[in-house]
CSV table of C-alpha atoms in Angstrom, one decimal:
chain,number,residue,atom,x,y,z
A,29,UNK,CA,131.0,-45.2,117.3
A,30,UNK,CA,132.9,-48.4,119.3
A,31,UNK,CA,131.8,-51.8,117.8
A,32,UNK,CA,130.0,-53.9,120.6
A,33,UNK,CA,129.8,-57.5,121.3
A,34,UNK,CA,126.4,-57.9,122.0
A,35,UNK,CA,126.3,-58.4,125.6
A,36,UNK,CA,123.4,-58.4,128.1
A,37,UNK,CA,124.4,-55.1,129.4
A,38,UNK,CA,126.4,-52.3,127.7
A,39,UNK,CA,128.2,-49.5,130.0
A,40,UNK,CA,127.7,-46.1,128.1
A,41,UNK,CA,129.1,-42.7,129.7
A,42,UNK,CA,125.6,-40.7,129.4
A,43,UNK,CA,126.6,-37.1,129.5
A,44,UNK,CA,129.9,-35.9,129.3
A,45,UNK,CA,130.1,-32.7,131.1
A,46,UNK,CA,133.4,-30.6,130.8
A,47,UNK,CA,134.2,-31.3,134.6
A,48,UNK,CA,133.8,-35.0,134.7
A,49,UNK,CA,136.5,-35.2,132.1
A,50,UNK,CA,138.8,-34.4,134.9
A,51,UNK,CA,137.6,-36.9,137.6
A,52,UNK,CA,139.6,-34.7,140.5
A,53,UNK,CA,137.4,-31.7,139.8
A,54,UNK,CA,134.1,-33.0,141.6
A,55,UNK,CA,131.1,-31.3,140.3
A,56,UNK,CA,129.1,-30.1,143.1
A,57,UNK,CA,125.7,-31.2,143.1
A,58,UNK,CA,123.7,-28.2,143.0
A,59,UNK,CA,125.8,-27.1,140.1
A,60,UNK,CA,122.8,-28.4,137.1
A,61,UNK,CA,123.9,-27.9,133.6
A,62,UNK,CA,121.1,-27.8,131.1
A,63,UNK,CA,121.1,-27.0,127.4
A,64,UNK,CA,120.5,-23.6,126.3
A,65,UNK,CA,119.6,-22.0,122.6
A,66,UNK,CA,122.9,-20.3,121.3
A,67,UNK,CA,125.1,-22.4,123.3
A,68,UNK,CA,127.3,-25.6,122.5
A,69,UNK,CA,125.3,-28.7,122.9
A,70,UNK,CA,126.2,-30.9,125.7
A,71,UNK,CA,128.0,-34.1,124.5
A,72,UNK,CA,127.0,-37.5,125.4
A,73,UNK,CA,127.5,-41.4,124.7
A,74,UNK,CA,124.3,-43.6,124.8
A,75,UNK,CA,123.9,-47.5,123.7
A,76,UNK,CA,121.8,-47.9,120.8
A,77,UNK,CA,120.0,-49.6,118.2
A,78,UNK,CA,121.0,-48.9,114.9
A,79,UNK,CA,119.1,-50.0,112.1
A,80,UNK,CA,120.8,-52.1,109.1
A,81,UNK,CA,124.2,-52.2,111.8
A,82,UNK,CA,122.9,-53.6,115.2
A,83,UNK,CA,123.9,-52.6,118.5
A,84,UNK,CA,126.3,-49.8,118.8
A,85,UNK,CA,127.4,-47.1,121.3
A,86,UNK,CA,126.8,-43.4,119.6
A,87,UNK,CA,128.0,-40.3,121.0
A,88,UNK,CA,126.6,-36.8,119.7
A,89,UNK,CA,129.9,-35.7,118.8
A,90,UNK,CA,130.1,-38.4,116.2
A,91,UNK,CA,127.6,-36.0,114.2
A,92,UNK,CA,129.7,-32.8,114.9
A,93,UNK,CA,129.9,-30.9,111.5
A,94,UNK,CA,126.5,-31.6,110.4
A,95,UNK,CA,122.8,-30.6,111.1
A,96,UNK,CA,121.9,-32.8,113.8
A,97,UNK,CA,117.9,-33.2,115.4
A,98,UNK,CA,117.8,-34.7,118.8
A,99,UNK,CA,114.5,-36.1,119.7
A,100,UNK,CA,113.6,-37.5,123.1
A,101,UNK,CA,110.3,-39.2,123.4
A,102,UNK,CA,108.3,-40.8,126.8
A,103,UNK,CA,109.0,-44.1,125.2
A,104,UNK,CA,108.8,-47.0,122.9
A,105,UNK,CA,105.2,-48.4,122.3
A,106,UNK,CA,103.4,-45.2,123.5
A,107,UNK,CA,100.5,-44.0,121.6
A,108,UNK,CA,101.3,-40.7,120.0
B,14,UNK,CA,109.1,-41.3,115.1
B,15,UNK,CA,107.2,-42.7,112.3
B,16,UNK,CA,106.0,-39.2,110.9
B,17,UNK,CA,109.6,-38.2,110.8
B,18,UNK,CA,110.7,-41.7,108.9
B,19,UNK,CA,107.9,-40.9,106.2
B,20,UNK,CA,109.5,-37.4,105.5
B,21,UNK,CA,113.2,-39.1,105.8
B,22,UNK,CA,114.2,-38.1,101.9
B,23,UNK,CA,113.8,-34.7,102.6
B,24,UNK,CA,115.4,-34.4,105.8
B,25,UNK,CA,118.3,-36.2,103.9
B,26,UNK,CA,118.4,-33.6,101.2
B,27,UNK,CA,118.7,-31.0,103.9
B,28,UNK,CA,121.8,-33.0,105.2
B,29,UNK,CA,120.1,-33.4,108.7
B,30,UNK,CA,121.1,-36.2,110.7
B,31,UNK,CA,118.1,-38.0,113.2
B,32,UNK,CA,118.9,-39.3,116.6
B,33,UNK,CA,115.7,-40.7,118.7
B,34,UNK,CA,116.4,-41.0,122.6
B,35,UNK,CA,114.1,-42.6,125.2
B,36,UNK,CA,114.7,-44.3,128.5
B,37,UNK,CA,114.1,-47.7,126.8
B,38,UNK,CA,116.9,-50.4,126.2
B,39,UNK,CA,118.5,-50.6,122.7
B,40,UNK,CA,117.1,-54.1,123.0
B,41,UNK,CA,113.5,-52.7,123.2
B,42,UNK,CA,113.9,-50.2,120.5
B,43,UNK,CA,115.0,-53.0,118.2
B,44,UNK,CA,111.6,-55.2,118.8
B,45,UNK,CA,109.6,-51.8,118.6
B,46,UNK,CA,111.1,-51.4,115.2
B,47,UNK,CA,110.3,-55.2,114.1
B,48,UNK,CA,107.0,-55.3,115.2
B,49,UNK,CA,105.5,-51.6,114.8
B,50,UNK,CA,107.4,-49.2,113.5
B,51,UNK,CA,108.2,-51.4,110.2
B,52,UNK,CA,104.4,-51.5,109.9
B,53,UNK,CA,104.0,-47.9,110.2
B,54,UNK,CA,106.8,-47.0,107.5
B,55,UNK,CA,108.1,-49.4,105.1
B,56,UNK,CA,111.4,-50.3,106.3
B,57,UNK,CA,110.9,-49.0,109.9
B,58,UNK,CA,113.1,-45.9,110.9
B,59,UNK,CA,116.3,-45.4,109.6
B,60,UNK,CA,118.1,-43.5,112.2
B,61,UNK,CA,119.9,-44.8,115.3
B,62,UNK,CA,117.3,-45.2,118.2
B,63,UNK,CA,119.7,-43.9,121.6
B,64,UNK,CA,119.1,-45.8,125.0
B,65,UNK,CA,118.9,-43.2,128.2
B,66,UNK,CA,118.3,-45.7,131.3
B,67,UNK,CA,117.7,-43.6,134.4
B,68,UNK,CA,117.5,-40.5,132.4
B,69,UNK,CA,120.8,-38.9,133.3
B,70,UNK,CA,121.1,-37.3,129.4
B,71,UNK,CA,117.3,-36.2,129.9
B,72,UNK,CA,118.2,-34.7,132.7
B,73,UNK,CA,121.1,-32.5,131.2
B,74,UNK,CA,118.9,-31.6,128.2
B,75,UNK,CA,115.9,-30.5,130.7
B,76,UNK,CA,113.5,-33.2,129.7
B,77,UNK,CA,113.6,-36.0,132.1
B,78,UNK,CA,110.3,-36.0,134.3
B,79,UNK,CA,111.8,-37.7,137.6
B,80,UNK,CA,108.0,-38.9,138.6
B,81,UNK,CA,107.2,-40.6,135.6
B,82,UNK,CA,110.8,-42.0,134.9
B,83,UNK,CA,111.0,-41.1,131.3
B,84,UNK,CA,112.1,-38.3,128.7
B,85,UNK,CA,109.4,-35.9,127.6
B,86,UNK,CA,109.1,-34.9,124.0
B,87,UNK,CA,112.1,-32.6,123.7
B,88,UNK,CA,113.4,-31.8,120.5
B,89,UNK,CA,116.8,-29.9,119.7
B,90,UNK,CA,118.2,-28.5,116.6
B,91,UNK,CA,122.0,-28.5,116.4
B,92,UNK,CA,124.4,-26.6,114.0
B,93,UNK,CA,127.3,-28.2,112.6
B,94,UNK,CA,129.2,-26.1,115.0
B,95,UNK,CA,127.4,-27.9,117.5
B,96,UNK,CA,125.8,-25.3,118.6
B,97,UNK,CA,121.8,-25.6,119.8
B,98,UNK,CA,119.6,-23.5,117.8
B,99,UNK,CA,116.1,-24.4,118.7
B,100,UNK,CA,114.3,-26.3,121.4
B,101,UNK,CA,110.9,-27.2,121.6
B,102,UNK,CA,109.5,-29.8,124.5
B,103,UNK,CA,105.8,-31.1,124.6
B,104,UNK,CA,104.1,-33.1,127.2
B,105,UNK,CA,103.8,-36.7,125.9
B,106,UNK,CA,100.2,-36.6,124.8
B,107,UNK,CA,100.4,-34.5,121.9
B,108,UNK,CA,102.7,-35.4,119.1
B,109,UNK,CA,105.0,-33.1,116.9
B,110,UNK,CA,104.9,-31.9,113.4
B,111,UNK,CA,107.9,-32.7,111.2
B,112,UNK,CA,106.7,-30.3,108.5
B,113,UNK,CA,107.6,-27.5,110.8
B,114,UNK,CA,110.7,-29.1,111.9
B,115,UNK,CA,111.6,-29.1,108.1
B,116,UNK,CA,110.4,-25.4,108.3
B,117,UNK,CA,112.8,-24.5,110.8
B,118,UNK,CA,116.0,-26.4,109.6
B,119,UNK,CA,115.4,-24.7,106.2
B,120,UNK,CA,114.9,-21.4,108.1
B,121,UNK,CA,118.3,-21.9,110.2
B,122,UNK,CA,120.3,-22.9,107.1
B,123,UNK,CA,118.9,-19.9,104.8
B,124,UNK,CA,120.1,-17.7,108.1
B,125,UNK,CA,123.4,-19.5,108.1
B,126,UNK,CA,123.9,-19.2,104.4
B,127,UNK,CA,123.1,-15.8,103.6
B,128,UNK,CA,123.1,-13.6,107.3
B,129,UNK,CA,119.4,-12.5,106.5
B,130,UNK,CA,116.9,-12.9,109.5
B,131,UNK,CA,113.8,-15.1,108.7
B,132,UNK,CA,110.0,-13.2,109.5
B,133,UNK,CA,107.2,-15.4,111.3
B,134,UNK,CA,106.2,-18.0,109.1
B,135,UNK,CA,108.8,-17.5,106.6
B,136,UNK,CA,108.8,-20.6,104.1
B,137,UNK,CA,111.6,-21.1,101.4
B,138,UNK,CA,111.3,-18.7,98.5
B,139,UNK,CA,109.9,-16.1,100.3
B,140,UNK,CA,111.5,-13.0,101.0
B,141,UNK,CA,113.8,-12.6,104.2
B,142,UNK,CA,115.0,-9.3,105.7
B,143,UNK,CA,118.5,-7.9,106.0
B,144,UNK,CA,118.8,-6.5,109.5
B,145,UNK,CA,121.0,-3.2,109.5
B,146,UNK,CA,120.2,0.5,110.1
B,147,UNK,CA,118.4,0.9,107.2
B,148,UNK,CA,115.4,-1.7,108.3
B,149,UNK,CA,114.9,-0.3,111.5
B,150,UNK,CA,111.2,0.9,111.5
B,151,UNK,CA,110.6,0.0,108.1
B,152,UNK,CA,109.8,-3.8,108.2
B,153,UNK,CA,106.0,-2.9,107.4
B,154,UNK,CA,107.5,-1.6,103.8
B,155,UNK,CA,108.8,-5.2,103.0
B,156,UNK,CA,106.9,-7.8,105.3
B,157,UNK,CA,103.5,-7.9,106.4
B,158,UNK,CA,101.8,-10.6,108.3
């Protein structure tokens, strides 16, 4: 997790696919990587609000070695 | 979100790290925490709230709804070896059950610790099964629904 200045726009790298680590090997568009049970999780970096800390970029792999529950949800202020 | 936060102590006791993620910005997450979540559960949600603008991360996880521009409810349990153990995806209208999530984590932890397998509806303290040649055709002797 890298410390950030509180800027208006914070780039984060998003999905960190193995093929994207080496830019010379472009991934063909039709190859769509998705997560499957029993397979390694796909790492990513996202900007985040961390309660008690502030704004930080967070990588999924920062939590490697622990049990992780990753919860997607449709949006803040939705009703459920 | 708040339902998980309400059971957070129990999840912490199981050594679970929570990450919530939506297409909202980190600024919106902060304000939601301040004006609403902190009123649903004391202190608000205690775990990081991640931002997935454009749904690039959701797309890789198979939960991005391009028409609506949001990530639908997708919940992934990842073990300490960084392997995905469970996936549950719901349409937005139905919320999740954190107690079932807790039960599944307990089951995955039991399997990892013992090499046993957990039958349908298993709860901690109930018998699990030791897979092997002796058990073939004899599950009925040790487990009934």
